[in-house]
Tab-separated table of C-alpha atoms in Angstrom:
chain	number	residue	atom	x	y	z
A	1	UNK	CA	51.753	28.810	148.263
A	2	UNK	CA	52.927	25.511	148.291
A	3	UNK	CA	56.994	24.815	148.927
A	4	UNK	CA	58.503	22.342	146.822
A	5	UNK	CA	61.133	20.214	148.333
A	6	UNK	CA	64.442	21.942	148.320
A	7	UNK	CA	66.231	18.689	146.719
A	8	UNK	CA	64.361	18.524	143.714
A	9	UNK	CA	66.174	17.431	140.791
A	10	UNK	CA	67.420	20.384	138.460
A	11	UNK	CA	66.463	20.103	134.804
A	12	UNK	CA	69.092	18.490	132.348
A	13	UNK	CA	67.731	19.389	129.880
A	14	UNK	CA	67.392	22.661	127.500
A	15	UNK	CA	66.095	24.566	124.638
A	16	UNK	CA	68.073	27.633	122.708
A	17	UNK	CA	66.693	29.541	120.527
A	18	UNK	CA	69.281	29.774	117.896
A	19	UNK	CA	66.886	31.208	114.589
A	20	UNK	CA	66.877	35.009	114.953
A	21	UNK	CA	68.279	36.791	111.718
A	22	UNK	CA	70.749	39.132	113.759
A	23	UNK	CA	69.628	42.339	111.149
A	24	UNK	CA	71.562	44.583	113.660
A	25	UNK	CA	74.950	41.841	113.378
A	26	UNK	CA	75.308	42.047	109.783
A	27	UNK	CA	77.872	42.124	107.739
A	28	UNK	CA	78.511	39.407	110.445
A	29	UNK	CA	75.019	37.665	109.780
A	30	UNK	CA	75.078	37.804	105.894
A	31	UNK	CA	76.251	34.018	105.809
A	32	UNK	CA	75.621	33.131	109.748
A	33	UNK	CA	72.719	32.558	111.575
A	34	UNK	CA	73.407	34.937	114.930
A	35	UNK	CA	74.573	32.662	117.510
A	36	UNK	CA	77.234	31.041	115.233
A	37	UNK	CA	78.678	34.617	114.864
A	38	UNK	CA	82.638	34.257	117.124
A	39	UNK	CA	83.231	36.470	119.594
A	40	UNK	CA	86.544	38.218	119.095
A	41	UNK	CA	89.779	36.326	120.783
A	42	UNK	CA	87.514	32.883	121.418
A	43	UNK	CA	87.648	31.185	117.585
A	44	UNK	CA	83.894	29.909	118.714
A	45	UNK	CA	80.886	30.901	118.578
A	46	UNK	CA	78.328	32.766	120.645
A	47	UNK	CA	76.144	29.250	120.718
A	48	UNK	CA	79.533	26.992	121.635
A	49	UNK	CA	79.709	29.211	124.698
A	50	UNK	CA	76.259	29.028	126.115
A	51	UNK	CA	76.285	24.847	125.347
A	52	UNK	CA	79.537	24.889	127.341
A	53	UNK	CA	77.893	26.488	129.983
A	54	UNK	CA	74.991	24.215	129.802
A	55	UNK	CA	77.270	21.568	130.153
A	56	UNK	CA	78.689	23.186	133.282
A	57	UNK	CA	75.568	23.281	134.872
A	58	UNK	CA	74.473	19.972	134.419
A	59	UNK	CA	72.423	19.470	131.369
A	60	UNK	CA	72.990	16.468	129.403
A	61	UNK	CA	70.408	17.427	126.647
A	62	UNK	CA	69.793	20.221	124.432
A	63	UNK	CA	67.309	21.301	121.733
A	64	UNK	CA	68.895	23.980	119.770
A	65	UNK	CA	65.897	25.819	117.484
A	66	UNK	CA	67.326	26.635	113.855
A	67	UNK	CA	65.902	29.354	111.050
A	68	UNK	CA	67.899	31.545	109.189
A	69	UNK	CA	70.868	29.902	107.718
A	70	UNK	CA	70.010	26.564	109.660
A	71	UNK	CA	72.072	24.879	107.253
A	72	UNK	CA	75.191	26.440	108.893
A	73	UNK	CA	74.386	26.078	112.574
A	74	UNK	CA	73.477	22.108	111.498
A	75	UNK	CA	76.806	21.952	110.148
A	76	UNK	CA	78.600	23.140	112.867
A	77	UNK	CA	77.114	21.302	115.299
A	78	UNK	CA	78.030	18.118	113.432
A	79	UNK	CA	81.198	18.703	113.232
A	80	UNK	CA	82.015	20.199	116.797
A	81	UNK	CA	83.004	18.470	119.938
A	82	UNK	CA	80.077	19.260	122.116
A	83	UNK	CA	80.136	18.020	126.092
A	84	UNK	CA	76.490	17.474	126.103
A	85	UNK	CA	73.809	15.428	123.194
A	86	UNK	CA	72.348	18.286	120.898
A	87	UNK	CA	69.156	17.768	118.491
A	88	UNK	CA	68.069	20.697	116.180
A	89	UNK	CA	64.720	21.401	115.041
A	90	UNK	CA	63.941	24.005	111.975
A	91	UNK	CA	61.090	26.264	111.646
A	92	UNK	CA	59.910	25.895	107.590
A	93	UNK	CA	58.318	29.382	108.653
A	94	UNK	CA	58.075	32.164	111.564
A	95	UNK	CA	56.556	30.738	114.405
A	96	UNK	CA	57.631	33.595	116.879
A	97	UNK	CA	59.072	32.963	120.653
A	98	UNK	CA	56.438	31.849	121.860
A	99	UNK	CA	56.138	29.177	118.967
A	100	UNK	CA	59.593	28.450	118.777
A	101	UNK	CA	59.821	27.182	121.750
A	102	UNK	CA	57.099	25.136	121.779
A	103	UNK	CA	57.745	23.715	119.175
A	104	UNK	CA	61.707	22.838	120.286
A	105	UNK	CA	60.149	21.480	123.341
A	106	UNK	CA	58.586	18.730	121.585
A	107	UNK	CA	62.084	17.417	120.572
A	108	UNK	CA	62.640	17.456	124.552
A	109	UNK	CA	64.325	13.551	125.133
A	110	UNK	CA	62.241	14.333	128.220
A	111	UNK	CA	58.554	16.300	128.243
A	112	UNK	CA	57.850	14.709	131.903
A	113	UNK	CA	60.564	16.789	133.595
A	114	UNK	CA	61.126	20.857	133.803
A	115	UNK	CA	63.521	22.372	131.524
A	116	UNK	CA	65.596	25.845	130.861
A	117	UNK	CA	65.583	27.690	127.813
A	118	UNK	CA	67.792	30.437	126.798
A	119	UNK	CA	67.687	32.674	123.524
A	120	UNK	CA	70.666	32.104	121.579
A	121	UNK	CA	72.311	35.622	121.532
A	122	UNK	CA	73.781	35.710	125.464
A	123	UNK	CA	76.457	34.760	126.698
A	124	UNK	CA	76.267	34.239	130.387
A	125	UNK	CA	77.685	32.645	133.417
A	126	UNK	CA	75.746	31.936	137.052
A	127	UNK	CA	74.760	29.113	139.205
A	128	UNK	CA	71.441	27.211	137.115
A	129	UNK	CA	71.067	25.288	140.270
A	130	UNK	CA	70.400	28.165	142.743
A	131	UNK	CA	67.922	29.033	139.625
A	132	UNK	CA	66.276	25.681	139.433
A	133	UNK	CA	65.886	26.235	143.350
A	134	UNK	CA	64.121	29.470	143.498
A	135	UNK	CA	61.770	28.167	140.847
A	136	UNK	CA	61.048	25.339	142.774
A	137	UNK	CA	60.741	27.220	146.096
A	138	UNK	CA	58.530	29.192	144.770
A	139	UNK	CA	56.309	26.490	143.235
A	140	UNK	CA	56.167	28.682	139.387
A	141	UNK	CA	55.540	27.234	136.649
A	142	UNK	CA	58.406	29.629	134.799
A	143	UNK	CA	61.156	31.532	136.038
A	144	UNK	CA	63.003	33.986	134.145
A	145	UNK	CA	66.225	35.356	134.735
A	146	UNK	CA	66.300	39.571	135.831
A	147	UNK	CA	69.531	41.464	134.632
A	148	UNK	CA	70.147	44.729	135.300
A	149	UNK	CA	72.592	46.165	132.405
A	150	UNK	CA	74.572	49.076	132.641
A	151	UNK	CA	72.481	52.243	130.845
A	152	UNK	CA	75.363	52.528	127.466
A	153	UNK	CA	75.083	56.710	128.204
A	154	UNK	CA	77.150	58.819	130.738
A	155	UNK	CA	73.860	60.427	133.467
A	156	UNK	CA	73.583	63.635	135.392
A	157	UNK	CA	73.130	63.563	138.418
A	158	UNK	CA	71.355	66.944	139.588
A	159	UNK	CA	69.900	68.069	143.233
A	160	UNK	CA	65.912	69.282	143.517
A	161	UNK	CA	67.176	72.637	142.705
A	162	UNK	CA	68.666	72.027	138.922
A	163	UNK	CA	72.055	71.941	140.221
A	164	UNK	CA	74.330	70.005	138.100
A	165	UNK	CA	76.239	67.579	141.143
A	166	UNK	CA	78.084	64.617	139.271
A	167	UNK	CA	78.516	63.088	135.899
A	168	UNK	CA	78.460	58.890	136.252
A	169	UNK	CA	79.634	56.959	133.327
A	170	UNK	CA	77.496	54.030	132.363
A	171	UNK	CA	75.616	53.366	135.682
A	172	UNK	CA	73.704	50.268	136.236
A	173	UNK	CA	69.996	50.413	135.369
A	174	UNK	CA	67.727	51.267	138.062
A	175	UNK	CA	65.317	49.074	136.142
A	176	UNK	CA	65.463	44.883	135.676
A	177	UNK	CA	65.267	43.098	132.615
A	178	UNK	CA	64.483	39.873	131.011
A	179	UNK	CA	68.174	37.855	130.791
A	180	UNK	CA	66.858	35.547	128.255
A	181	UNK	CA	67.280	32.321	130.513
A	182	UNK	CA	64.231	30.806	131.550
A	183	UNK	CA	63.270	27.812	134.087
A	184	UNK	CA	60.027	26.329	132.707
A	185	UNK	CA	57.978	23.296	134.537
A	186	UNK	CA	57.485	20.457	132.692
A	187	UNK	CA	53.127	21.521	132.323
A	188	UNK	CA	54.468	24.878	131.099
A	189	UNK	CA	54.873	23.288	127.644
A	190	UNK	CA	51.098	23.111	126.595
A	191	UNK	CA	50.287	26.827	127.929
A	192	UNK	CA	52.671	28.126	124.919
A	193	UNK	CA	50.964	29.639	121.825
A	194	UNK	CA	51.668	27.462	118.843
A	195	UNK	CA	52.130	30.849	117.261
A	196	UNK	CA	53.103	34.621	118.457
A	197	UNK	CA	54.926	35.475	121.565
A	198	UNK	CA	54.662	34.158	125.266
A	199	UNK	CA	56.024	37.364	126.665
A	200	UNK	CA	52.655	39.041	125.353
A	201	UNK	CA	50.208	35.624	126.240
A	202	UNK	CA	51.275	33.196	128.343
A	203	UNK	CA	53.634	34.948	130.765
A	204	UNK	CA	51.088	38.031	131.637
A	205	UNK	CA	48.580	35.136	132.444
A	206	UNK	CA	51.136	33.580	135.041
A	207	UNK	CA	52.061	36.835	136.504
A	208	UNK	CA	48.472	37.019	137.637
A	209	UNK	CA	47.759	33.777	138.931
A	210	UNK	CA	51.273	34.255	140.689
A	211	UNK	CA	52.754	31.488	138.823
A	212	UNK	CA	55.546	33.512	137.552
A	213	UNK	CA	58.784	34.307	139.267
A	214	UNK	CA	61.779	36.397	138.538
A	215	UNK	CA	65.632	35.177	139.709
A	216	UNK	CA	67.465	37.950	140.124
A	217	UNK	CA	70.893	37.756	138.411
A	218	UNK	CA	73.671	36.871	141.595
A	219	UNK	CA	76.142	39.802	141.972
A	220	UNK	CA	78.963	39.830	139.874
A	221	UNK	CA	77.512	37.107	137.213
A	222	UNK	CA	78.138	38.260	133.978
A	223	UNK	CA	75.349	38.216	131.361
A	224	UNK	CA	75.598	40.488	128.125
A	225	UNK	CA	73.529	40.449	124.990
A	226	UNK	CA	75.130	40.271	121.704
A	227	UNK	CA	73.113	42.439	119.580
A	228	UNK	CA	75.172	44.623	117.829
A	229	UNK	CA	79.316	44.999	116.785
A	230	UNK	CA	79.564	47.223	120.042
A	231	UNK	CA	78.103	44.288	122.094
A	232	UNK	CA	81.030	42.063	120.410
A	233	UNK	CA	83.878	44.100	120.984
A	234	UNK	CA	83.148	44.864	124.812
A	235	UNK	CA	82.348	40.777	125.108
A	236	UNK	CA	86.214	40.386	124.106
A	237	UNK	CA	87.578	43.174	126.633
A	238	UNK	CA	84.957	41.513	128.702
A	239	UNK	CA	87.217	38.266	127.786
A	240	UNK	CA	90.550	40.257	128.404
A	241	UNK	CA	89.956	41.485	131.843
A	242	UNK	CA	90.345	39.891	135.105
A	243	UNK	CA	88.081	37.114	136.179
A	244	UNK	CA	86.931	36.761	132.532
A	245	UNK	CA	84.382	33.822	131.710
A	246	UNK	CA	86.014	30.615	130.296
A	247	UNK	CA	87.079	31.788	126.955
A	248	UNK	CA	86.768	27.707	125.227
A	249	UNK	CA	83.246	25.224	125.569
């Protein structure tokens, strides 16, 4: 495997994925597209937090990818003070993931150069750059982003002999997960269906040529999904406790 210079510029530029319905949000999604539903305490929402972030990690340019309700994502974005440039794109219909972001990468300012993605329902905070770096050290042509979430249940714990030993409240997954955040090279573009889902096409095709690598979540980033009401009310005791995320973009 070829090693790609460990200075090699990070992208500064992005895609989110901001045209999911958010069925398991509503009431909060009757008259919002998901990421502009607020998390509790902030007075912004989901979307202004993840282009803050952006920001903070040093990209300048972002294609946000609009659907349901575009209208009111559109409208918000005009009117906000955003720290980076922001472009939308609408699908007229369904194109799926893997669609959707191909065709927000086409609205890249620049299709020469790698770029993240992220879907528009997390709300995260780690280093991009030491990203950007494993995907270039390992010479992929996408990285994704592995969490490992706490399991929402209480386990047993039991010994080989059915011996109830300890109860453990929420305990971290032995299992990782796909964070949503992606690294993509800038030749990663074409290999995207114009329709359908990459997760089912294109990414099983890099895993076995080796082309596709998985970063590992640091310890102690935070990362959460907002799915459901649940995931909003822990994001603002999330907010509460010590060593919180920034609360403002």
């Amino acid at each position: 495997m070829t090693q790609a210079p460990l200075d090699a510029p990070q992208p500064t530029q992005a895609v989110v994925l901001a045209g999911g319905q958010g069925s398991r949000l509503r009431p909060y999604t009757d008259d919002r597209p998901k990421p502009m539903v607020e998390i509790p305490g902030t007075g912004v929402p989901i979307i202004g937090h993840q282009l803050a972030w952006l920001a903070a990690e040093g990209v300048t340019d972002a294609v946000v990818s609009c659907g349901h309700l575009a209208e009111v994502l559109q409208e918000w974005l005009d009117s906000a003070d955003l720290p980076l440039r922001v472009t939308t794109v609408v699908e007229s219909e369904p194109l799926g993931r893997g669609g959707g972001l191909k065709h927000a990468a086409a609205a890249l300012p620049r299709p020469h150069e790698p770029w993240f993605a992220t879907n528009g329902d997390i709300w995260t905070r780690f280093s991009l750059r030491e990203m950007s770096e494993f995907h270039e050290e390992r010479d992929a042509l996408a990285t994704l982003a592995l969490a490992r979430p706490r399991i929402p249940w209480g386990v047993v714990e039991t010994d080989e002999f059915g011996h109830v030993l300890d109860f453990i409240e929420a305990p971290p997954s032995p299992y990782l997960i796909n964070a949503g955040i992606y690294v993509f090279a800038a030749e990663f573009t074409k290999l995207l269906p114009d329709r359908g889902d990459h997760e089912r096409t294109t990414f099983p095709r890099l895993a076995r040529e080796r082309r596709l690598a998985g970063f590992p979540l640091p310890q102690g980033a935070y990362w959460r999904a907002i799915d459901t009401a649940k995931d909003l009310t822990q994001a603002a005791r999330d907010l509460a406790a010590p060593q919180a995320p920034p609360s403002r973009p």
